[in-house]
Short mmCIF file of C-alpha atoms in Angstrom, two decimals:
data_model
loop_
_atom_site.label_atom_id
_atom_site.label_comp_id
_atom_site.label_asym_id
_atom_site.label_seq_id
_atom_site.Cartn_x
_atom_site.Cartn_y
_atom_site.Cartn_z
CA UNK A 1 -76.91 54.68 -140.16
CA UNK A 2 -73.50 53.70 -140.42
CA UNK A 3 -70.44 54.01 -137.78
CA UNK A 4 -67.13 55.17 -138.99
CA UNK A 5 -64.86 52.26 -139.94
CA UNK A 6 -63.73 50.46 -142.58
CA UNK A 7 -64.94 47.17 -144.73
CA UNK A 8 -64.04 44.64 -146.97
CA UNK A 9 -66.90 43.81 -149.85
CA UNK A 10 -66.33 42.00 -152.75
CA UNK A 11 -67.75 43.15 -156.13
CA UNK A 12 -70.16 41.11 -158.64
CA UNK A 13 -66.53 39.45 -160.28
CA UNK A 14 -65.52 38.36 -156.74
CA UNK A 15 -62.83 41.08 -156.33
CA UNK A 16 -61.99 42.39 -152.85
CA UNK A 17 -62.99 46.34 -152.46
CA UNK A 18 -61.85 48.00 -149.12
CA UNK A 19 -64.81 50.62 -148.01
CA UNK A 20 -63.66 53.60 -145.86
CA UNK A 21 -66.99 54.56 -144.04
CA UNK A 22 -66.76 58.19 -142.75
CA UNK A 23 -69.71 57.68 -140.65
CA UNK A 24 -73.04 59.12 -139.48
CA UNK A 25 -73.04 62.33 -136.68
CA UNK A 26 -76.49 63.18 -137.15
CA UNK A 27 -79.82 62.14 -139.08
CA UNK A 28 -79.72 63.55 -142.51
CA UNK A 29 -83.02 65.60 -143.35
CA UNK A 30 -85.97 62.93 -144.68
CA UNK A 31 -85.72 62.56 -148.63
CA UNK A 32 -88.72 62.24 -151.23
CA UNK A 33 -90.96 59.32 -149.54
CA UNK A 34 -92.33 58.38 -153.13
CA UNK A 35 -89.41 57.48 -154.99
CA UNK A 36 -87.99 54.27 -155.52
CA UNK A 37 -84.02 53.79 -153.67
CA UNK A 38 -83.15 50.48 -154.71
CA UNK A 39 -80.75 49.19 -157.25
CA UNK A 40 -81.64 47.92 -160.31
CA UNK A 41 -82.75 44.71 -160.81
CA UNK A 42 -83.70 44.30 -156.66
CA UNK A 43 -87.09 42.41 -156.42
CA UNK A 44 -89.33 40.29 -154.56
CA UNK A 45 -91.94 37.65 -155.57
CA UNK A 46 -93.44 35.47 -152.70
CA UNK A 47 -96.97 33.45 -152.12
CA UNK A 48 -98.65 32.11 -149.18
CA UNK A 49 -101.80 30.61 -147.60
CA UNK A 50 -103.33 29.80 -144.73
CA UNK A 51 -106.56 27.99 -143.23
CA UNK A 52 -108.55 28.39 -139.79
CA UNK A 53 -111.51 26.92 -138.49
CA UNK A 54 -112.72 27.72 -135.34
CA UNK A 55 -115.85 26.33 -133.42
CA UNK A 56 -118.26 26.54 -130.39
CA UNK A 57 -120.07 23.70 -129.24
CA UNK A 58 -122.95 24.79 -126.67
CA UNK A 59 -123.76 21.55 -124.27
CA UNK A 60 -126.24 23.99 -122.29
CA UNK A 61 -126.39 27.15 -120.79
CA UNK A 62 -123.45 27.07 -118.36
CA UNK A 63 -121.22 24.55 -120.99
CA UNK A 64 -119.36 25.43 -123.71
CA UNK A 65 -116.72 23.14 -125.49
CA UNK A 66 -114.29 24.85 -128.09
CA UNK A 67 -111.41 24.02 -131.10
CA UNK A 68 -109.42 26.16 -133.07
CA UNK A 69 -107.30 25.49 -135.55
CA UNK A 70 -104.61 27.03 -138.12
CA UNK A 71 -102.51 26.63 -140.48
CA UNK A 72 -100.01 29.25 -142.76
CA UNK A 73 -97.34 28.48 -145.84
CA UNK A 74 -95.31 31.32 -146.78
CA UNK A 75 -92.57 31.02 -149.21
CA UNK A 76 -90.08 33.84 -151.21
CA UNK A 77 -89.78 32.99 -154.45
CA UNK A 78 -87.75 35.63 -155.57
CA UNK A 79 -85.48 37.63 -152.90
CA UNK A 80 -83.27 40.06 -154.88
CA UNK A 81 -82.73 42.90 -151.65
CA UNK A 82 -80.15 44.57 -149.81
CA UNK A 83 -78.46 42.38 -147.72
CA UNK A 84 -80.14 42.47 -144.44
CA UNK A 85 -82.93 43.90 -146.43
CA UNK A 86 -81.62 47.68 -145.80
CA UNK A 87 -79.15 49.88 -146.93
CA UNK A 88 -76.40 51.67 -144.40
CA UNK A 89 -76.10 54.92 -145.27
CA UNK A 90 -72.55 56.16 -144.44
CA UNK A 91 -72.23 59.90 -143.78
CA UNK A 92 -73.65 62.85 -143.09
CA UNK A 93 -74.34 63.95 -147.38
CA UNK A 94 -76.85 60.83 -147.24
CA UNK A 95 -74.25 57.98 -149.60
CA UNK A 96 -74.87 54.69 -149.10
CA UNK A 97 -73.95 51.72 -150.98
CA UNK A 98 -75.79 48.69 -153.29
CA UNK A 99 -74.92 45.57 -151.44
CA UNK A 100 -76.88 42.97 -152.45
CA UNK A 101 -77.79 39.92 -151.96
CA UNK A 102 -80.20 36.68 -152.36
CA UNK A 103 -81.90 34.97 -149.78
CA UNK A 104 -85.52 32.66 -149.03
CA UNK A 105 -87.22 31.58 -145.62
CA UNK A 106 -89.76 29.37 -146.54
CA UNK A 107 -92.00 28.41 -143.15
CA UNK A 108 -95.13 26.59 -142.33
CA UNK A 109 -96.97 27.11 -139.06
CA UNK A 110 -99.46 24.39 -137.56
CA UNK A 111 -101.68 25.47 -134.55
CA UNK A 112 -104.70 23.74 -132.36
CA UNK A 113 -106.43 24.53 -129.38
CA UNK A 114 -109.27 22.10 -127.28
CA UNK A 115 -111.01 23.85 -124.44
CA UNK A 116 -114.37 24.09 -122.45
CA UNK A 117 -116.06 27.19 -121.04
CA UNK A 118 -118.05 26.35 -117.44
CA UNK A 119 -120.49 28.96 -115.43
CA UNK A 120 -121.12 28.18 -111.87
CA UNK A 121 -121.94 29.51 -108.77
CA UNK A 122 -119.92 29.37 -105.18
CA UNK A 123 -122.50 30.72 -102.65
CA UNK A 124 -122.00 34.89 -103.25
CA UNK A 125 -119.37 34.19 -106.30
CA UNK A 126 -119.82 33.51 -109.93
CA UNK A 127 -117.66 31.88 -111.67
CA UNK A 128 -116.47 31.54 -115.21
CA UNK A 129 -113.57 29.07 -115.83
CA UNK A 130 -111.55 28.01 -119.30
CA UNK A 131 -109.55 25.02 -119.10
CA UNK A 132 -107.87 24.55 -122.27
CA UNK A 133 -104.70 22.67 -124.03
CA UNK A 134 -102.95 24.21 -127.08
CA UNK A 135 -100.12 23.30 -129.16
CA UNK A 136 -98.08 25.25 -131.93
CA UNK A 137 -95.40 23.89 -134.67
CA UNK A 138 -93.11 25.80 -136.60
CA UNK A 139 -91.16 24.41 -139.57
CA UNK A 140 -88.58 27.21 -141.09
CA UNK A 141 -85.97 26.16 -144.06
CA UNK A 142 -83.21 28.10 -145.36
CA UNK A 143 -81.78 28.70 -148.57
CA UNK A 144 -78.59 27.24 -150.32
CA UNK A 145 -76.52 27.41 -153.60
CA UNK A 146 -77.08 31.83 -153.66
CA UNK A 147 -74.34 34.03 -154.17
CA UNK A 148 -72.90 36.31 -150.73
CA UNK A 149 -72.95 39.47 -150.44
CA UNK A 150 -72.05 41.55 -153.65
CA UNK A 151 -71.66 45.79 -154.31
CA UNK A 152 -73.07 46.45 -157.14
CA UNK A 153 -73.11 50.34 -156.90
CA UNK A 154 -73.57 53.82 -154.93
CA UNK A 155 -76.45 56.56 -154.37
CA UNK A 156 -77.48 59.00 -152.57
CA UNK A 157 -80.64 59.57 -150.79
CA UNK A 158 -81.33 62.79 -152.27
CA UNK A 159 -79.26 63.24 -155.73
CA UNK A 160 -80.30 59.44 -156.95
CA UNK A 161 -77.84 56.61 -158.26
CA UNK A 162 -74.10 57.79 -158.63
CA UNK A 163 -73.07 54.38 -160.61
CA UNK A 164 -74.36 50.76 -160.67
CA UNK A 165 -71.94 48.38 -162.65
CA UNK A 166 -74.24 45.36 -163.11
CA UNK A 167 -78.18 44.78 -162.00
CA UNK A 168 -78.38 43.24 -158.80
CA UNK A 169 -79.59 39.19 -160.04
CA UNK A 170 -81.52 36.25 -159.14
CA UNK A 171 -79.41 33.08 -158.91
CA UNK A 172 -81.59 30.01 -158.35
CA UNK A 173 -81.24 28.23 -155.41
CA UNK A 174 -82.55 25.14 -153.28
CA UNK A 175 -83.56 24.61 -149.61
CA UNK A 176 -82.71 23.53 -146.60
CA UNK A 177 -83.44 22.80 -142.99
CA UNK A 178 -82.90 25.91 -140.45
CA UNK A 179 -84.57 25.31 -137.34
CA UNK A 180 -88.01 23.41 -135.71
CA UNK A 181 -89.99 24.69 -132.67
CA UNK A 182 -92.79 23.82 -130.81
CA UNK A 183 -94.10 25.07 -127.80
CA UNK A 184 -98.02 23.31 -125.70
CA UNK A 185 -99.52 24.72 -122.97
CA UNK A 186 -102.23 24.12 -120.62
CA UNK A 187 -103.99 27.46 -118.98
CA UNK A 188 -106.53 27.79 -116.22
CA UNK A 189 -108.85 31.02 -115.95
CA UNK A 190 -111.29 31.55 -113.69
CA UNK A 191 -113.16 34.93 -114.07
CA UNK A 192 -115.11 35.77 -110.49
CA UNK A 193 -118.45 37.97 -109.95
CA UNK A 194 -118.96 39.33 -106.62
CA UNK A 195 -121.69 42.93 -105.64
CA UNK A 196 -119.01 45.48 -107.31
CA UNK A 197 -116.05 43.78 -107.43
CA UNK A 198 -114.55 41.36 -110.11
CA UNK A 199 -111.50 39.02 -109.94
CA UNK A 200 -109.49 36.54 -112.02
CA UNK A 201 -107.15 34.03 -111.30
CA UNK A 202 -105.25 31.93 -113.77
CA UNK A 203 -102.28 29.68 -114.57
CA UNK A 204 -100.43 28.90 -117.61
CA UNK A 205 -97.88 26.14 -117.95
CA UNK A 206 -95.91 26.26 -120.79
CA UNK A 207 -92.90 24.00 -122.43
CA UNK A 208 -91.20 24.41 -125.55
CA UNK A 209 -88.48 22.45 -127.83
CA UNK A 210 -86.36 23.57 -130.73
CA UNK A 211 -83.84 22.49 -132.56
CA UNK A 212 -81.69 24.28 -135.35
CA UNK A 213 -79.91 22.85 -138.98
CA UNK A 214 -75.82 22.29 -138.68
CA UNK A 215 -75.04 23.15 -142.42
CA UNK A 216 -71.38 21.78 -141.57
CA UNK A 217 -72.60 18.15 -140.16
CA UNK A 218 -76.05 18.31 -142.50
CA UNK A 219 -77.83 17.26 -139.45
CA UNK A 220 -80.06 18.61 -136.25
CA UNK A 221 -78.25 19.67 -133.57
CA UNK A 222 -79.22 18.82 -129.48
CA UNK A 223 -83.03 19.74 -129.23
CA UNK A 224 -83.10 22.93 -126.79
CA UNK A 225 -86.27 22.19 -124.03
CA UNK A 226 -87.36 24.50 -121.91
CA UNK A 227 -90.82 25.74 -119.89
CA UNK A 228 -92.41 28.30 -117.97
CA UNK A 229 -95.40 28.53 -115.34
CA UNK A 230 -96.74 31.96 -115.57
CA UNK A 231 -99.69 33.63 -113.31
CA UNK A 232 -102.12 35.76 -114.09
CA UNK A 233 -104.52 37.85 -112.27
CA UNK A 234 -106.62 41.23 -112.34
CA UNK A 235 -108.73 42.62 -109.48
CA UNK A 236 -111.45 45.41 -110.37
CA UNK A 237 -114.01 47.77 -108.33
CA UNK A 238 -116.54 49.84 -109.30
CA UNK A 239 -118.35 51.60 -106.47
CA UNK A 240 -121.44 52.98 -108.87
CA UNK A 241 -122.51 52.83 -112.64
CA UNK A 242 -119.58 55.24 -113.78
CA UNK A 243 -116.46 54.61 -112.29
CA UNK A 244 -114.03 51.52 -112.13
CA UNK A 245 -110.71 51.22 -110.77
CA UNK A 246 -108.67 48.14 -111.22
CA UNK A 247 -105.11 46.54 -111.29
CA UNK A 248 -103.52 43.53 -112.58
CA UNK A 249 -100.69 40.94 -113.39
CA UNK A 250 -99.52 39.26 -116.09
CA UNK A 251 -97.28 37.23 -117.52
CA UNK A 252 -96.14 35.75 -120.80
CA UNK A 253 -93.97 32.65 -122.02
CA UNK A 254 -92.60 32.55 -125.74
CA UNK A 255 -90.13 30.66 -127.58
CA UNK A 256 -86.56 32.29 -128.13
CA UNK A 257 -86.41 34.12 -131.00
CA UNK A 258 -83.88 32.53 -133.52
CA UNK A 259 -80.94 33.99 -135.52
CA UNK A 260 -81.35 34.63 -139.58
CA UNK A 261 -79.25 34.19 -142.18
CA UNK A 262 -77.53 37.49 -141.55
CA UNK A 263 -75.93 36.28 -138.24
CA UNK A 264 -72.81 33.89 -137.87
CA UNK A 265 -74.92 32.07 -135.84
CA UNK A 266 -77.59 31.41 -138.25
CA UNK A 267 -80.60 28.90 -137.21
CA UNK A 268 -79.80 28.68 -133.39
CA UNK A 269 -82.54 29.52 -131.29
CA UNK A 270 -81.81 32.20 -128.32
CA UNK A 271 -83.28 30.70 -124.80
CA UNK A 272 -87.15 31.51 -124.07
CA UNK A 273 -88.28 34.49 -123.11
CA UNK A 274 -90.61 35.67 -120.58
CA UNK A 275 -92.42 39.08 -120.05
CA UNK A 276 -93.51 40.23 -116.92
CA UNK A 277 -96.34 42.72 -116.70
CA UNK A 278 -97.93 45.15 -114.08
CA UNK A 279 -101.17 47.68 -114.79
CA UNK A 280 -103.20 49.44 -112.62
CA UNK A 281 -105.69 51.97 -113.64
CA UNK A 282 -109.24 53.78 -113.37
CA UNK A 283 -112.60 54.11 -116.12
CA UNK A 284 -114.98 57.30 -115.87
CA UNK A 285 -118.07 56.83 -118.07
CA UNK A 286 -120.85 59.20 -117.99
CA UNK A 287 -123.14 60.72 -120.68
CA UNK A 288 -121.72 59.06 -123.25
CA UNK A 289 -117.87 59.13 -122.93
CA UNK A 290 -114.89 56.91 -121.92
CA UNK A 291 -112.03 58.24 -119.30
CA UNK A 292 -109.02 56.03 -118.70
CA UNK A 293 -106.03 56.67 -117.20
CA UNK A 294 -103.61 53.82 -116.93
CA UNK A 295 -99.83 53.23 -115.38
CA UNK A 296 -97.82 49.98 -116.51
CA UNK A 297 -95.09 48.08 -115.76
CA UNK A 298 -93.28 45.75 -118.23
CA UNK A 299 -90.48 43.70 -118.23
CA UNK A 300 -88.55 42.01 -120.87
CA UNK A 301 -86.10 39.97 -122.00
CA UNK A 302 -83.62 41.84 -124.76
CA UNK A 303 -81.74 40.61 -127.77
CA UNK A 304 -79.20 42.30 -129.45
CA UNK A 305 -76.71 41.55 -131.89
CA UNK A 306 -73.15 41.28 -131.04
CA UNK A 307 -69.55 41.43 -132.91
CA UNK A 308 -67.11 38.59 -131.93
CA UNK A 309 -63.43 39.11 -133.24
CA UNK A 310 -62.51 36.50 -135.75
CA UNK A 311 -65.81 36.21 -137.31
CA UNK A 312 -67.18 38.15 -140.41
CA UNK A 313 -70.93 38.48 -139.03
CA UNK A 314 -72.45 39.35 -135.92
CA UNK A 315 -73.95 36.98 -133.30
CA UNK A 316 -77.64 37.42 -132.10
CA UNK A 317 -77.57 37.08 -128.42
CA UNK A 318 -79.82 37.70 -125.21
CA UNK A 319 -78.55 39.93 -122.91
CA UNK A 320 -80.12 41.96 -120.26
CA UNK A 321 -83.52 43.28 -120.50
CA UNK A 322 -85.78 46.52 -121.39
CA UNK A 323 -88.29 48.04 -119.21
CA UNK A 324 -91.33 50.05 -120.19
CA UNK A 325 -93.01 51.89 -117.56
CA UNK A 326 -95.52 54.40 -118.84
CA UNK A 327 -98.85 56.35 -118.84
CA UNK A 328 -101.78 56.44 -120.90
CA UNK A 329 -104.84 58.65 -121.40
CA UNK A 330 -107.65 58.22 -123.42
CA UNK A 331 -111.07 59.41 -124.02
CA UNK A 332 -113.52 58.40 -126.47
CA UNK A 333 -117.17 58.93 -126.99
CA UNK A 334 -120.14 60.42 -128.94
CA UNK A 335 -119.32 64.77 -129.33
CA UNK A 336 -123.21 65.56 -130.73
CA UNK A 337 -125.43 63.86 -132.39
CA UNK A 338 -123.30 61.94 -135.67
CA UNK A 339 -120.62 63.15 -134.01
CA UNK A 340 -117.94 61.06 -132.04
CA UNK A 341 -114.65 61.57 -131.07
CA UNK A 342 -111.63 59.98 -129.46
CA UNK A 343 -107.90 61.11 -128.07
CA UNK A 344 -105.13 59.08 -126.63
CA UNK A 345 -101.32 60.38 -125.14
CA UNK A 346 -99.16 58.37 -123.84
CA UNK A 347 -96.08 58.50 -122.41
CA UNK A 348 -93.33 56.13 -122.39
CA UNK A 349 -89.94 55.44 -120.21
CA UNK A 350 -88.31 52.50 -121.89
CA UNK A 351 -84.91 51.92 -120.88
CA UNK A 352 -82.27 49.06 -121.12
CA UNK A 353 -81.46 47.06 -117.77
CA UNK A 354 -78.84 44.82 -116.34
CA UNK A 355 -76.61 44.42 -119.36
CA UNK A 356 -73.78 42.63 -119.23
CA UNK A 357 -69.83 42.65 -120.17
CA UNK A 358 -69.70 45.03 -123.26
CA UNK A 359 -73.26 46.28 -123.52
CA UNK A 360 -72.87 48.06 -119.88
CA UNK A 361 -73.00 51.86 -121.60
CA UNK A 362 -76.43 50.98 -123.03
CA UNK A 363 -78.11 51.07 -119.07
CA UNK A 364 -80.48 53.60 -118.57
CA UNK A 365 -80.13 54.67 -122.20
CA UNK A 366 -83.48 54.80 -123.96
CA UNK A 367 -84.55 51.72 -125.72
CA UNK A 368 -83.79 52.34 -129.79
CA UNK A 369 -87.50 52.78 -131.61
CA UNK A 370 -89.26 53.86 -128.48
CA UNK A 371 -89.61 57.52 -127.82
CA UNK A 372 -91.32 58.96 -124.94
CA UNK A 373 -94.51 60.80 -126.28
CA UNK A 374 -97.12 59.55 -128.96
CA UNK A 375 -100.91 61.33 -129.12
CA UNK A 376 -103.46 60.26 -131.75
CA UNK A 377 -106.85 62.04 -132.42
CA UNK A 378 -110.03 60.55 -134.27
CA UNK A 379 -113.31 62.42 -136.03
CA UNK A 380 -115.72 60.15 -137.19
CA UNK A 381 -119.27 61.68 -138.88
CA UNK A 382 -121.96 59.25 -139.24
CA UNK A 383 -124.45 60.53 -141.53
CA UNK A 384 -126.62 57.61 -141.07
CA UNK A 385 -126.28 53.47 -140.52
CA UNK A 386 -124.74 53.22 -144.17
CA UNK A 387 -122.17 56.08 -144.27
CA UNK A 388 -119.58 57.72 -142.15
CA UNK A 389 -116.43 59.85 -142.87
CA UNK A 390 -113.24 59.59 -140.28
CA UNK A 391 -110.58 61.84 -139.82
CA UNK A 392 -107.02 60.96 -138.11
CA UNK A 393 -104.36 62.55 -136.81
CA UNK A 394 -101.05 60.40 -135.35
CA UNK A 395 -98.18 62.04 -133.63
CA UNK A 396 -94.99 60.51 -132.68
CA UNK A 397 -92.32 62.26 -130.38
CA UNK A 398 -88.18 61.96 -130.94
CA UNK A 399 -87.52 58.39 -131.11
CA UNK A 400 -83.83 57.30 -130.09
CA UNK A 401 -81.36 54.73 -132.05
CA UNK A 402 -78.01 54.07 -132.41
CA UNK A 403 -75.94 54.23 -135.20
CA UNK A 404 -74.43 50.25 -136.23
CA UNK A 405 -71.42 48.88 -137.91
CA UNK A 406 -71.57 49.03 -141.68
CA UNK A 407 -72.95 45.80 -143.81
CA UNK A 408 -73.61 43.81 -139.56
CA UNK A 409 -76.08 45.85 -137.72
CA UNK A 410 -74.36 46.07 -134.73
CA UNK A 411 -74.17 48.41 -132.21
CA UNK A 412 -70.87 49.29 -130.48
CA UNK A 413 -69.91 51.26 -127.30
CA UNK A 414 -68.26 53.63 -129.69
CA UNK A 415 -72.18 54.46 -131.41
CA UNK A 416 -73.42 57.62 -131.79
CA UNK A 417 -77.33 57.47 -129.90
CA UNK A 418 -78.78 59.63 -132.12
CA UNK A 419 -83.01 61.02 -132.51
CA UNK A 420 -85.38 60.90 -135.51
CA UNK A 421 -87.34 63.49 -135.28
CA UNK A 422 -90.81 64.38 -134.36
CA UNK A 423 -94.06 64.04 -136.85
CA UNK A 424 -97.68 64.32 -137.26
CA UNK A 425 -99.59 62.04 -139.90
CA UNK A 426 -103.03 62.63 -141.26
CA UNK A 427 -105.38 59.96 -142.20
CA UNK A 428 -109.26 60.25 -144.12
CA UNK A 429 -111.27 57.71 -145.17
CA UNK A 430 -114.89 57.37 -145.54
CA UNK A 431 -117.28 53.89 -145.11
CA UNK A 432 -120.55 52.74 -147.05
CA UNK A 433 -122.74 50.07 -146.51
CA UNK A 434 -124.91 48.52 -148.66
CA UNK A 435 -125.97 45.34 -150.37
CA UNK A 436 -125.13 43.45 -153.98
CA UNK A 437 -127.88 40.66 -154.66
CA UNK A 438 -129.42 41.42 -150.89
CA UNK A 439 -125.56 40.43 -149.81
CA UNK A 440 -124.35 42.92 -147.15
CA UNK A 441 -121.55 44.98 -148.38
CA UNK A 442 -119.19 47.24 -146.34
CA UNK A 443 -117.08 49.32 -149.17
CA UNK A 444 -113.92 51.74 -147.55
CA UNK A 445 -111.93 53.68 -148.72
CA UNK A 446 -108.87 55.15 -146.92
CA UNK A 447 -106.20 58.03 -147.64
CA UNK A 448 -103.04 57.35 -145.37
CA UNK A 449 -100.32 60.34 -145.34
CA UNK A 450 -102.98 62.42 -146.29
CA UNK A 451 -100.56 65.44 -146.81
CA UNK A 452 -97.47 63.26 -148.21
CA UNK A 453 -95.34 64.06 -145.45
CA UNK A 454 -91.68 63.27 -145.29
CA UNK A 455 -90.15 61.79 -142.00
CA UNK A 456 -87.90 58.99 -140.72
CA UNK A 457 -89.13 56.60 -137.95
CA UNK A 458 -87.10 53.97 -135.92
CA UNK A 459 -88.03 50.44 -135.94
CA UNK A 460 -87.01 46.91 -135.15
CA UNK A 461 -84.48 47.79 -132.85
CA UNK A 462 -82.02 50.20 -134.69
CA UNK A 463 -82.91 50.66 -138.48
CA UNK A 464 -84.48 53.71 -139.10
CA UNK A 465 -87.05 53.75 -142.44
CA UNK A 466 -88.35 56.33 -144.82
CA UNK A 467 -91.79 57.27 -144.29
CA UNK A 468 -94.73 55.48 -146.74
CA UNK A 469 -95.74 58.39 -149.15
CA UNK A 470 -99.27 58.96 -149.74
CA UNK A 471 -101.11 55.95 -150.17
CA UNK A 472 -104.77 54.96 -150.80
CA UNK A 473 -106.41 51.68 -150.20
CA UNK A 474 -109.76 50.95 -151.59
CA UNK A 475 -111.46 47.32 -149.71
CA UNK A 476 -114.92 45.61 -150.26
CA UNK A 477 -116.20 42.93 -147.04
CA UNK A 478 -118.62 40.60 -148.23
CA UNK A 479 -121.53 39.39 -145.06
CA UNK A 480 -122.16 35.65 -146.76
#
């Protein structure tokens, strides 16, 4: 959702067209979910694989050694889209504009873990401690040789195309370096067993390294190090057989997230981040049913994208930080006999946090995509061991976003902090079990957007997308 402004674009000949953007005020009303609001010609064509193995070695009974492995290839062949891969809709009647463009982020991901698993006993206490060592690689390459950023045409969310002049194209293109990572860590858990209460203590020590592609100098830039030692621990009580209260701390290290293609500074990596974590909470279990109740905590670090006069794009940058405090409530269990149930609300307070020079009007604003109530509800019939039916229900409350410069994404102290509104989605599916040539089979089939409702929901920080329409998904799982 666009702000009001104006643009420069140049058109599939190269020729300069100035864009007067009125701007959004409010949310238009959610168009037809099932029809197709791309231009002509937009398309993607990608292929990937990847490979695990994963393995337990028992020594005895209090000895366990442990590997895992992975590896994942993902290329774009074909990357026809919207540049950014969205539209900006720029007023209130629902116009927005074809810009288009070509782009490819071929990656490959390497990961391996060693570890060993060791019961023992410390007078009273049991213990269960993991060492382990872990390592994980990330290659990403860019694309050269494509075309920028062309308008091809207008439309309208809810009358259709107004005019396209040419079909939005494939131009072939090679590849390039963007940007390496790595990040290793060693964590220590020990999980402790004492009469009613249980405790764990652990220790993570993390480093990472990256490095991103100068496409001026054709060479790596300065490798970026950096590393983290994080704590974790839990503490839990339960005085009898159906009630448990317990609390704990946590906290995560990960690698800074880096800039794409649609940011001036394209390929640099953003420093680490590190989220901070607090629960605390109490389980109810009798005949057959599941209470929780649950308050959190988090803290994290924030990214947003940020306009820098004299530059054409946007620069991804870290500044301040969100915090989620919240409650949950859930209970699930067995209603009657083939009967079982479960329902969940939560409710969320996320808000932005020590921003700095130029972002200071987003503090104690709502954090874009996270609204403050959410419920879901589940039916499941189980007419036997080989079939069930399930019934869902999903709601999600007002979620908050703001509207963003047309054709960067970013958000301004001059956006409007606008709402999608409220909606309920219904799910049905039903499971069989059986076997092909005494193989086990599990078939599903599921109905999501049962009712082919129409809604807009908020995502990845401020783009807001148009509901999936009805959709059914048919799966087969093979026991071999």
């Amino acid at each position: 959702m666009a702000n009001p402004g104006t643009a420069t674009v140049k058109d599939a000949n190269g020729n300069s067209i100035k864009q007067t953007i009125p701007g959004v005020t409010h949310l238009p009303s959610a168009p037809d979910g099932g029809k197709n609001y791309a231009a002509a010609g937009t398309w993607k064509a990608g292929y990937g694989w990847f490979a695990t193995l994963n393995h337990e070695q028992y020594m005895n009974d209090n000895w366990t050694l442990f590997a895992n492995f992975g590896y994942s290839r993902q290329k774009l062949n074909q990357n026809v889209s919207p540049n950014m891969s969205s539209y900006w809709i720029k007023d209130d009647a629902g116009n927005y504009d074809f810009l288009q463009t070509n782009s490819a982020t071929p990656q490959r991901s390497y990961y391996a873990q060693l570890g060993t698993k060791n019961k023992f006993e410390t007078g009273a206490l049991k213990h269960e401690v993991m060492l382990s060592a872990d390592k994980a690689w990330r290659n990403r390459n860019g694309s050269t040789t494509v075309p920028g950023t062309i308008l091809v045409g207008s439309s309208n969310i809810f009358t259709g195309t107004s005019f396209q002049d040419v079909d939005a194209r494939y131009v072939g293109y090679t590849t390039r370096p963007n940007n390496k990572t790595s990040i290793w860590g060693v964590s220590l858990l020990d999980s402790i067993s004492f009469g009613k209460w249980d405790a764990m203590l652990g220790i993570h020590k993390h480093a990472a390294t990256a490095k991103s592609w100068n496409t001026g100098s054709k060479s790596w830039g300065k490798e970026i190090k950096s590393d983290a030692t994080c704590p974790t621990y839990s503490l839990s009580y339960a005085p009898d057989e159906h009630v448990m209260f317990y609390g704990n701390h946590a906290e995560n290290f990960d690698i800074g997230a880096s800039a794409g293609s649609s940011y001036q500074n394209s390929g640099e990596v953003l420093p680490p981040t590190k989220v901070k974590q607090n629960e605390v909470g109490v389980k109810y279990q009798n005949k057959g049913a599941m209470y929780t109740l649950a308050y959190f905590d988090i803290d994290q670090a924030n990214n947003v994208s940020k306009d820098v006069a004299g530059y054409t794009k946007p620069f991804l940058v870290q500044d301040g930080k969100v915090n989620h405090k919240g409650l949950e409530l859930s209970v699930n269990g067995k209603l009657a006999d083939k009967w079982y149930g479960m329902v969940g609300l939560a409710y969320l307070d996320a808000k932005y946090k020590n921003m700095g020079k130029g972002n200071e009007y987003k503090n104690g604003v709502r954090e874009s995509g996270q609204g403050k109530w959410s419920a879901s509800a589940a039916l499941e019939y189980k007419a036997d061991d080989n079939f069930s039916v399930i019934g869902r229900a999903t709601y999600t409350g007002t979620t908050p976003f703001y509207t963003v410069n047309y054709n960067s994404s970013t958000v301004t102290k001059d956006s409007k902090h606008l709402e999608a509104p409220a909606y309920m989605v219904y799910d049905l599916g039903v499971t069989y079990n059986t076997k092909l040539n005494s193989v086990p089979v599990k078939f599903s089939a599921m109905c999501y957007n049962l009712f082919d409702k129409d809604y807009w929901t908020v995502a990845r920080g401020d783009q807001v997308y148009l509901s999936t329409p009805r959709t059914f998904f048919l799966s087969a799982e093979f026991s071999l």
